[in-house]
Short mmCIF file of C-alpha atoms in Angstrom, two decimals:
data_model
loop_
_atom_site.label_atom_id
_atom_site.label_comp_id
_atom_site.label_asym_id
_atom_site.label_seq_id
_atom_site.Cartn_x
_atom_site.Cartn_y
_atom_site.Cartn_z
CA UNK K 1 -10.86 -107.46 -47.71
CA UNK K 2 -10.89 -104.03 -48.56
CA UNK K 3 -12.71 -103.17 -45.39
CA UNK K 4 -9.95 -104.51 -43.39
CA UNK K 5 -6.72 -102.73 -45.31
CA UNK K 6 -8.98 -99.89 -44.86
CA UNK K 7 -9.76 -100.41 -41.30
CA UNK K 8 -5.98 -101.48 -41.01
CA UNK K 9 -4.14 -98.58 -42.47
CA UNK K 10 -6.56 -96.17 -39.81
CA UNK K 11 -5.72 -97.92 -36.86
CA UNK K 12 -1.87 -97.98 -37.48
CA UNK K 13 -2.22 -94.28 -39.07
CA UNK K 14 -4.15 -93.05 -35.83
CA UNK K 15 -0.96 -95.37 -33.29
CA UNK K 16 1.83 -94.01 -34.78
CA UNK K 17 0.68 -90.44 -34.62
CA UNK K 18 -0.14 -90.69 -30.90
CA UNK K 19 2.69 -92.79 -30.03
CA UNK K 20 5.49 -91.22 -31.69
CA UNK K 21 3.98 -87.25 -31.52
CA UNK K 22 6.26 -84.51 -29.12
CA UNK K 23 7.03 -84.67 -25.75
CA UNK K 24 7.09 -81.63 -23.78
CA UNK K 25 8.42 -81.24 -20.39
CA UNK K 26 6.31 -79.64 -17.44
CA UNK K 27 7.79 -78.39 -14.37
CA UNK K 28 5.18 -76.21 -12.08
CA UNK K 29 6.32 -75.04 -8.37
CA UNK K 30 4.76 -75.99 -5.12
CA UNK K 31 2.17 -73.86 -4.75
CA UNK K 32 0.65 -75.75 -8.20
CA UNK K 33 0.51 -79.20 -6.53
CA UNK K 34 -2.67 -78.15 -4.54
CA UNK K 35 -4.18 -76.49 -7.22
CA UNK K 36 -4.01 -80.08 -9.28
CA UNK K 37 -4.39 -82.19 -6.04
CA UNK K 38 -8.41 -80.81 -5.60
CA UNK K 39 -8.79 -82.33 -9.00
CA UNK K 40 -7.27 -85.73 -8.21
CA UNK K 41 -4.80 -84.72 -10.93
CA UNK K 42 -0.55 -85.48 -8.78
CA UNK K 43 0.96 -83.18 -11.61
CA UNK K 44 -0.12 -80.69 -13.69
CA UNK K 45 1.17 -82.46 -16.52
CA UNK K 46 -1.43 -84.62 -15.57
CA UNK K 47 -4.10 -82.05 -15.89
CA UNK K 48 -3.20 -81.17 -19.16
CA UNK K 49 -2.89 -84.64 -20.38
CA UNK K 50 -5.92 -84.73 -22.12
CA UNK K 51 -6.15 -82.11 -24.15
CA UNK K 52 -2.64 -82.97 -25.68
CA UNK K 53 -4.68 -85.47 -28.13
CA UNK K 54 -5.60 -84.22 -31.43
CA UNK K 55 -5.23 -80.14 -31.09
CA UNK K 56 -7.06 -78.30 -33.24
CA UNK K 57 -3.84 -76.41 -35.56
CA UNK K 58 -5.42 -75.57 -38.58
CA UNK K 59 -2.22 -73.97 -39.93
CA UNK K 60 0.42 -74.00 -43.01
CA UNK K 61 3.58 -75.06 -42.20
CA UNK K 62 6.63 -75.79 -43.86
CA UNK K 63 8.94 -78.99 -44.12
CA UNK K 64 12.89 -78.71 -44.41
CA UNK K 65 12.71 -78.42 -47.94
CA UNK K 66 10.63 -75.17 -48.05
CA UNK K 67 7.25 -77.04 -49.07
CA UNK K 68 4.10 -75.63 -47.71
CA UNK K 69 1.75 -78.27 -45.79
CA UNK K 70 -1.65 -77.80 -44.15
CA UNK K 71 -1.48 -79.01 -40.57
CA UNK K 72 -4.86 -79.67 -39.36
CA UNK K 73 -4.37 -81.11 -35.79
CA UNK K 74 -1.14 -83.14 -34.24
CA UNK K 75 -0.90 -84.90 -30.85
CA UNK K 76 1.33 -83.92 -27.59
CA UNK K 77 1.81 -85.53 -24.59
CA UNK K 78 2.97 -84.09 -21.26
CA UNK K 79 6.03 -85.28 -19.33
CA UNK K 80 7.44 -84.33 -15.67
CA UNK K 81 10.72 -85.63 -16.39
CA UNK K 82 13.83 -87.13 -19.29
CA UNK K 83 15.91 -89.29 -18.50
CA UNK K 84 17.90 -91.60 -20.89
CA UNK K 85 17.78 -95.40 -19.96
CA UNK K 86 18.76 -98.43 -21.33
CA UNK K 87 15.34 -100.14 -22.36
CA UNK K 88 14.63 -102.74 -20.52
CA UNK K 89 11.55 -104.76 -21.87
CA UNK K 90 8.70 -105.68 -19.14
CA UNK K 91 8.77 -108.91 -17.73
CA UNK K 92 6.39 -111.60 -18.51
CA UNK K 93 4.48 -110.69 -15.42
CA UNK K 94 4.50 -106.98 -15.65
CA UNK K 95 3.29 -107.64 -19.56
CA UNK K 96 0.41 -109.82 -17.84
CA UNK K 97 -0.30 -106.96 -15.45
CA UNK K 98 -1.08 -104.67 -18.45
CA UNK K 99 -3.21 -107.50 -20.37
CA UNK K 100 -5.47 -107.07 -16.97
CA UNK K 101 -5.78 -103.63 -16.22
CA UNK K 102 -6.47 -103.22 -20.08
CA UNK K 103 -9.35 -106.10 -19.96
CA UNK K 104 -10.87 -104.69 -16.93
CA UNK K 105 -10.61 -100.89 -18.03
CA UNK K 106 -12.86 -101.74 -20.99
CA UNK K 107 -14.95 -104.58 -19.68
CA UNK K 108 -18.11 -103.18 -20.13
CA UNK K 109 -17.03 -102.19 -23.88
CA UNK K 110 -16.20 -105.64 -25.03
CA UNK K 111 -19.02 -104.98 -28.43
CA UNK K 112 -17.46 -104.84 -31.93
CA UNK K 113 -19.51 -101.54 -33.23
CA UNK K 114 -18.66 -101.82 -36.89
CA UNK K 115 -19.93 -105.43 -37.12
CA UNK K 116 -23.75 -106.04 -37.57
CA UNK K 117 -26.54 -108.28 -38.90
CA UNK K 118 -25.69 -107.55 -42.25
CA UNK K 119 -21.68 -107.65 -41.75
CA UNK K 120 -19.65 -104.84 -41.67
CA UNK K 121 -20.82 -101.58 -41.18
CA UNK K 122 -18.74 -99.24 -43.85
CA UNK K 123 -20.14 -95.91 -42.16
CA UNK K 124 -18.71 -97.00 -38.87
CA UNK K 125 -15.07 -98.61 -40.11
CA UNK K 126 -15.05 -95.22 -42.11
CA UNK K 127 -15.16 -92.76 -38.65
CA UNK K 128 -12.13 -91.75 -36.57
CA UNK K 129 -13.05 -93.26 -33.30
CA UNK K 130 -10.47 -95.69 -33.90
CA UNK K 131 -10.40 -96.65 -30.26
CA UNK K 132 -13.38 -98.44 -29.98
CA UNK K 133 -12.64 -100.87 -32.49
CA UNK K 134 -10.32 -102.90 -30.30
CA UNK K 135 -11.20 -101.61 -26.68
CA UNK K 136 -8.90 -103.23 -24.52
CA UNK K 137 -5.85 -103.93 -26.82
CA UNK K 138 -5.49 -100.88 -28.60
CA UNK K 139 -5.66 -99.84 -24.11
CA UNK K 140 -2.55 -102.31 -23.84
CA UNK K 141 -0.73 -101.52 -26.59
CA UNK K 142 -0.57 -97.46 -25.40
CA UNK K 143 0.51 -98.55 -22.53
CA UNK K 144 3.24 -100.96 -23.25
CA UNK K 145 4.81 -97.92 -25.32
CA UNK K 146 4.17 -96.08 -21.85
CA UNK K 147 6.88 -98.09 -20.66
CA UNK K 148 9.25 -97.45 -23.55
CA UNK K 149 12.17 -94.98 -21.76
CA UNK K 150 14.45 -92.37 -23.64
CA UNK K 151 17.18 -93.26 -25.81
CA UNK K 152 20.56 -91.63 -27.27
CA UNK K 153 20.14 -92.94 -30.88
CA UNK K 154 16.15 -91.68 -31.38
CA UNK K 155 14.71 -88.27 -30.55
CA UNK K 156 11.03 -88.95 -30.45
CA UNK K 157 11.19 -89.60 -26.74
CA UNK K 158 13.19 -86.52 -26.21
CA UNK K 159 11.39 -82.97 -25.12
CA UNK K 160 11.06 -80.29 -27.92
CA UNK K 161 9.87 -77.77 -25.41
CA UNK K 162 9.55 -77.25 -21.64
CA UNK K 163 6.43 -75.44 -19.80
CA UNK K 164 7.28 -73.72 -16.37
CA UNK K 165 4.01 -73.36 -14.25
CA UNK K 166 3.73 -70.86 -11.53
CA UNK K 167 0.66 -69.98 -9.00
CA UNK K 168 -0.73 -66.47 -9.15
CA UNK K 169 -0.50 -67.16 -5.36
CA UNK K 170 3.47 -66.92 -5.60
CA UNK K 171 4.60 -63.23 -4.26
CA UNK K 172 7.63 -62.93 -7.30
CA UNK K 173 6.17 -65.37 -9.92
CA UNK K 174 9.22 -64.04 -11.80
CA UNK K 175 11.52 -65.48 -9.51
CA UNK K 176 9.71 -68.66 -8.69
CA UNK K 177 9.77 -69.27 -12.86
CA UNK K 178 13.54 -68.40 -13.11
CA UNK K 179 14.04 -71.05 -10.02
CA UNK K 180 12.46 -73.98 -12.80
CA UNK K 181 15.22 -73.49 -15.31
CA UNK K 182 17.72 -74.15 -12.78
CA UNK K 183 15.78 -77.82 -12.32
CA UNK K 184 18.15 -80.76 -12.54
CA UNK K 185 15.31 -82.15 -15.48
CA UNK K 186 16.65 -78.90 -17.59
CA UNK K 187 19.87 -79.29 -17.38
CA UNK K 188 19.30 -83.45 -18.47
CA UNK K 189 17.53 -82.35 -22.05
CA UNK K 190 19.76 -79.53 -22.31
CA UNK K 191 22.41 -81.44 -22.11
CA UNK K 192 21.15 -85.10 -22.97
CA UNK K 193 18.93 -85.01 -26.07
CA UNK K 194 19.06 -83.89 -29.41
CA UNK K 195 18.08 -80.23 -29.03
CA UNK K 196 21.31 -79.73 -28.12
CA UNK K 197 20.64 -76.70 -25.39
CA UNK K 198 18.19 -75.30 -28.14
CA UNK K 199 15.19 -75.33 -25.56
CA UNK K 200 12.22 -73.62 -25.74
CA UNK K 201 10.80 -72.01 -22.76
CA UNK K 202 6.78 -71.42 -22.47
CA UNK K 203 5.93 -70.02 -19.12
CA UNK K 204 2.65 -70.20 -17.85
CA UNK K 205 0.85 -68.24 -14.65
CA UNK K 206 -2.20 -69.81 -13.42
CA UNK K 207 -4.82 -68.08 -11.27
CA UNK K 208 -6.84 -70.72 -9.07
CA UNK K 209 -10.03 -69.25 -8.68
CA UNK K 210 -10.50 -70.25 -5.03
CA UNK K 211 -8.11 -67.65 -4.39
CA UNK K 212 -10.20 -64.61 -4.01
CA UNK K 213 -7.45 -62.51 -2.36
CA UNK K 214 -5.03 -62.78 -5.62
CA UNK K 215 -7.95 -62.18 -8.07
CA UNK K 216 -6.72 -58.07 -8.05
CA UNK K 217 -3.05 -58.54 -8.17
CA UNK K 218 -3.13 -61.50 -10.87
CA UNK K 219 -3.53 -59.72 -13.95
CA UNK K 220 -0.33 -56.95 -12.43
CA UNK K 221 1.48 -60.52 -11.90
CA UNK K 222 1.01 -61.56 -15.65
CA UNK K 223 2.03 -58.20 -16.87
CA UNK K 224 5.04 -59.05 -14.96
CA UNK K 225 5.79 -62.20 -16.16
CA UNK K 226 5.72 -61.12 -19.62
CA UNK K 227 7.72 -57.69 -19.73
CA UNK K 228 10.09 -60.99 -18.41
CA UNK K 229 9.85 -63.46 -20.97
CA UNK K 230 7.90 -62.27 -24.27
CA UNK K 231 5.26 -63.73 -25.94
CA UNK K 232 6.34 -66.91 -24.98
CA UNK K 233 3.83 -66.91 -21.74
CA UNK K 234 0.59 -67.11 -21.09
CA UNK K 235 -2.29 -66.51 -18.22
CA UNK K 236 -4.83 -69.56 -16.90
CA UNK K 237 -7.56 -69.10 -15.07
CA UNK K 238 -8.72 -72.84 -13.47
CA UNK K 239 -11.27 -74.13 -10.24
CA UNK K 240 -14.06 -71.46 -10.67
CA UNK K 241 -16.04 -70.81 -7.72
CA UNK K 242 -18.28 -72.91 -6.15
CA UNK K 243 -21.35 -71.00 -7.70
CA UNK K 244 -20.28 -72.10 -10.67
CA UNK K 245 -19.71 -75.34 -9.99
CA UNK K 246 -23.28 -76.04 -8.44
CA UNK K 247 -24.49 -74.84 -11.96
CA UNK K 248 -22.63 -77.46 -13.77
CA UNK K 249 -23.50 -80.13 -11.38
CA UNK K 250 -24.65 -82.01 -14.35
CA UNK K 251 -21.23 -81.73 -16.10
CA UNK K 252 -19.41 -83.41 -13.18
CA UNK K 253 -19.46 -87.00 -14.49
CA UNK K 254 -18.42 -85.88 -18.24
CA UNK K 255 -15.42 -83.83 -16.77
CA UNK K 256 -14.20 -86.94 -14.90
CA UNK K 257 -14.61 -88.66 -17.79
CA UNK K 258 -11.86 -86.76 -19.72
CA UNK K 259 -9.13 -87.26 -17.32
CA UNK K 260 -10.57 -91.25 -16.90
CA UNK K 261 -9.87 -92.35 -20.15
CA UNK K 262 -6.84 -90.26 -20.95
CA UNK K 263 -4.62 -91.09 -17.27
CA UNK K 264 -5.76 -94.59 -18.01
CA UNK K 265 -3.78 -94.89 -21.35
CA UNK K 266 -0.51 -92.59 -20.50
CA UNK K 267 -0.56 -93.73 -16.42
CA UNK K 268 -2.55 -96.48 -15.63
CA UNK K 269 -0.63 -97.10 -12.60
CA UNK K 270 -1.99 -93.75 -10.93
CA UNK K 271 -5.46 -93.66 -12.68
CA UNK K 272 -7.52 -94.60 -9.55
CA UNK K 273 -11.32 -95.90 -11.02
CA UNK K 274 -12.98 -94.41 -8.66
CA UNK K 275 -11.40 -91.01 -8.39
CA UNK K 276 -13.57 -88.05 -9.65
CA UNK K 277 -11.44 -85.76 -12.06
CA UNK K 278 -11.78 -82.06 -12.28
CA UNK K 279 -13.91 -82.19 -9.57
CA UNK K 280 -13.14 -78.25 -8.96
CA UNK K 281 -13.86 -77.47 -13.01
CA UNK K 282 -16.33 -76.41 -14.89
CA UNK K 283 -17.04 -76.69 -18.61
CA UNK K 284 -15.55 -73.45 -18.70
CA UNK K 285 -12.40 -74.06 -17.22
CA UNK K 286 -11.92 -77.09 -19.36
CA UNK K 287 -12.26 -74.96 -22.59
CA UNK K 288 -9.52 -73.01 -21.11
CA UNK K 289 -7.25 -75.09 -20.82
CA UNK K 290 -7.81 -76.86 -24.19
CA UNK K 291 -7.32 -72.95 -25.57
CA UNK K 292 -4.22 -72.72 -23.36
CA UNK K 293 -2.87 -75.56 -24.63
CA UNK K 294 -3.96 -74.64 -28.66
CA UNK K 295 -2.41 -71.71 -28.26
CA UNK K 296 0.91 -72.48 -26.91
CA UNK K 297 0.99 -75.35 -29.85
CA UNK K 298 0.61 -73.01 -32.35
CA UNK K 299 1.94 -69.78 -31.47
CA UNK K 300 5.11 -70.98 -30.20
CA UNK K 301 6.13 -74.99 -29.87
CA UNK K 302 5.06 -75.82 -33.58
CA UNK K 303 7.28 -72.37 -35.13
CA UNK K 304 9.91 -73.40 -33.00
CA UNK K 305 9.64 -77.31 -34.02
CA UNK K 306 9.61 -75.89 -37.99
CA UNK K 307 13.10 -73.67 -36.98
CA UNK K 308 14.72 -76.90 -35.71
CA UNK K 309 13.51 -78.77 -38.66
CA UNK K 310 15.31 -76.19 -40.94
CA UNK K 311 18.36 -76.02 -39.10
CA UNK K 312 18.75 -79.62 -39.47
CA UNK K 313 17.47 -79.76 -42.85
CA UNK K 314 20.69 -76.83 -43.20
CA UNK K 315 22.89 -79.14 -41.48
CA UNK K 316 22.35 -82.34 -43.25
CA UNK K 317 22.38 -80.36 -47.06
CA UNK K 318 26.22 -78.96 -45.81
CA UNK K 319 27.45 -82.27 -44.69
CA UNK K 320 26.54 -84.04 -48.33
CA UNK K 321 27.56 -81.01 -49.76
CA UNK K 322 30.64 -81.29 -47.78
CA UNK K 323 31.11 -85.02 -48.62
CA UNK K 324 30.29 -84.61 -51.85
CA UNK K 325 33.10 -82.06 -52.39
CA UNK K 326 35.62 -83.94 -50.91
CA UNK K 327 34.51 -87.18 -52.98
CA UNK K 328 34.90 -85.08 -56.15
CA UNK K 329 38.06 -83.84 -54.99
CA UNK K 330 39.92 -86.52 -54.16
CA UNK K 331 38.26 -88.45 -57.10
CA UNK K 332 39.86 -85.07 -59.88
CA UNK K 333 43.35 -85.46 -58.08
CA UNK K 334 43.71 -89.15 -58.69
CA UNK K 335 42.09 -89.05 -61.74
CA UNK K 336 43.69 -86.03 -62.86
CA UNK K 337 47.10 -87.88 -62.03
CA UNK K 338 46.16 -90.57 -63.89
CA UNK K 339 44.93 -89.07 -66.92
CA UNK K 340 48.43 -86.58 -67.05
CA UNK K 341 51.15 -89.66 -66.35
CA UNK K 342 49.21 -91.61 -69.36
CA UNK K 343 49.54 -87.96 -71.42
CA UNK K 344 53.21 -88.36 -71.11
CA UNK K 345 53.64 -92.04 -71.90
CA UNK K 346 51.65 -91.50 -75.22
CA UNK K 347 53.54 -88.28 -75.68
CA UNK K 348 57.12 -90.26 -75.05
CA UNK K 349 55.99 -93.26 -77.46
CA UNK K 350 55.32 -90.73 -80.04
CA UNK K 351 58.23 -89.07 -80.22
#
């Protein structure tokens, strides 16, 4: 049974990262929406979606008590709004719902690769492709924790950070960035969940490339946008021209295929089998974004998730501090008291 505890331990290892790993909010303008649309994507949270699962860190952080620890990769997923509900579990019919969709997502993948001739195939229970162990329930299980809302007494559902997209097509990208903060799904984590108005702020500009016209200004733009905001920003570049596209014609169906398995595990409900993802990418826009999105994991969400840590960490070590103190004071008055009144009885007796 070793196999299995081994096999076990993976699987739950490789759920509970994914499941429970940081939410960040994405709000993009407008002018965005078309940009995504071309690549069947309705949000851009949606286009980033993918590339949110297991990002290359390969940094040393530290944990609230000072400790160094090598962080090799960690797991993100991208939300368009917060909101906290009461949790309502699904219905018997909306549970049987996901049971189908899951079935039929992986129908064709129904094989058990780690069991052969000769029984169980260590070098294959021993990889990280945990998914294709248990095709379509491992697909139900992600998304009955989909359905799982936000919550006042747990924080893993709550936003550590918040993107604000803007088109290089925009003619104050400044401006149309400011206008985000003031969105009602802002105010909600700012106000609702546990960062308690501590909110990070990435802002991104993104350049579609079938925009010829803004090619010139779009670098001036960026400049902009970060004498604005600091460091905290960044410049993407997505939809190459069609040239470029015709030369990757052979890339189109492993493009779609990235957006196809990962909209089909956060949103099956608007993961459409036959739509063609990315359709205006190329292999070199996709490394872009999975660099945009490394970068602005590193460089700015996980420091700022390692500051909240610490102030917590500070927070927690002053209240037992602070409870500790009053425990041993009220424990030296009454015991002091004590220890005095039985002072003077023996003293009295004696004399």
């Amino acid at each position: 049974m070793h196999w299995f505890t081994k096999l076990w331990n993976l699987i739950l290892t490789d759920f509970v990262a994914k499941a429970f790993c940081p939410r960040i909010l994405v709000l993009s303008t407008p002018a965005i929406a078309e940009a995504c649309a071309v690549n069947s994507c309705d949000t851009f949270a949606d286009l980033l979606a993918p590339f949110g699962h297991d990002v290359s860190t390969q940094i040393t952080i530290q944990d609230g008590q000072g400790a160094p620890y090598f962080l090799d990769k960690l797991n993100v997923k991208f939300t368009t709004d917060f909101k906290i509900e009461k949790h309502r579990p699904p219905t018997w019919a909306e549970t049987d719902e996901l049971v189908r969709q899951s079935v039929a997502a992986d129908a064709g993948e129904l094989d058990v690769p780690f069991l052969s001739e000769r029984g169980v195939d260590a070098s294959v229970v021993a990889a990280d492709d945990v998914g294709s162990w248990a095709p379509w329930y491992t697909l139900f299980r992600q998304q009955w924790m989909a359905t799982v809302p936000a919550s006042e007494h747990e924080s893993f559902m709550h936003p550590v950070a918040c993107v604000l997209v803007a088109s290089g097509s925009e003619e104050d990208p400044v401006w149309a960035l400011r206008s985000l903060q003031n969105h009602a799904a802002v105010h909600r984590v700012q106000t609702q969940s546990f960062s308690d108005g501590n909110m990070l702020f990435y802002y991104m500009l993104v350049h579609d490339g079938r925009d010829a016209g803004v090619l010139q200004a779009i670098d001036h733009k960026f400049d902009q946008v970060r004498r604005a905001f600091g460091q905290n920003s960044a410049l993407l570049k997505i939809n190459s021209s069609t040239d470029l596209i015709d030369a990757d014609a052979g890339d189109r169906g492993k493009i779609s295929g990235i957006w196809t398995s990962s909209l089909a595990t956060t949103q099956p409900l608007a993961a459409h089998p036959d739509a063609v993802y990315g359709g205006m990418l190329t292999m070199r826009d996709v490394a872009a974004i999975r660099d945009a999105v490394k970068q602005m994991m590193v460089r700015s969400v996980v420091p700022h998730m390692q500051y909240l840590i610490r102030v917590l960490s500070d927070q927690t070590a002053n209240q037992r501090r602070g409870i500790t103190g009053r425990l041993f004071s009220a424990g030296r008055r009454y015991f002091g008291t004590a220890a005095k009144a039985t002072s003077t009885l023996v003293g009295a007796d004696g004399d």
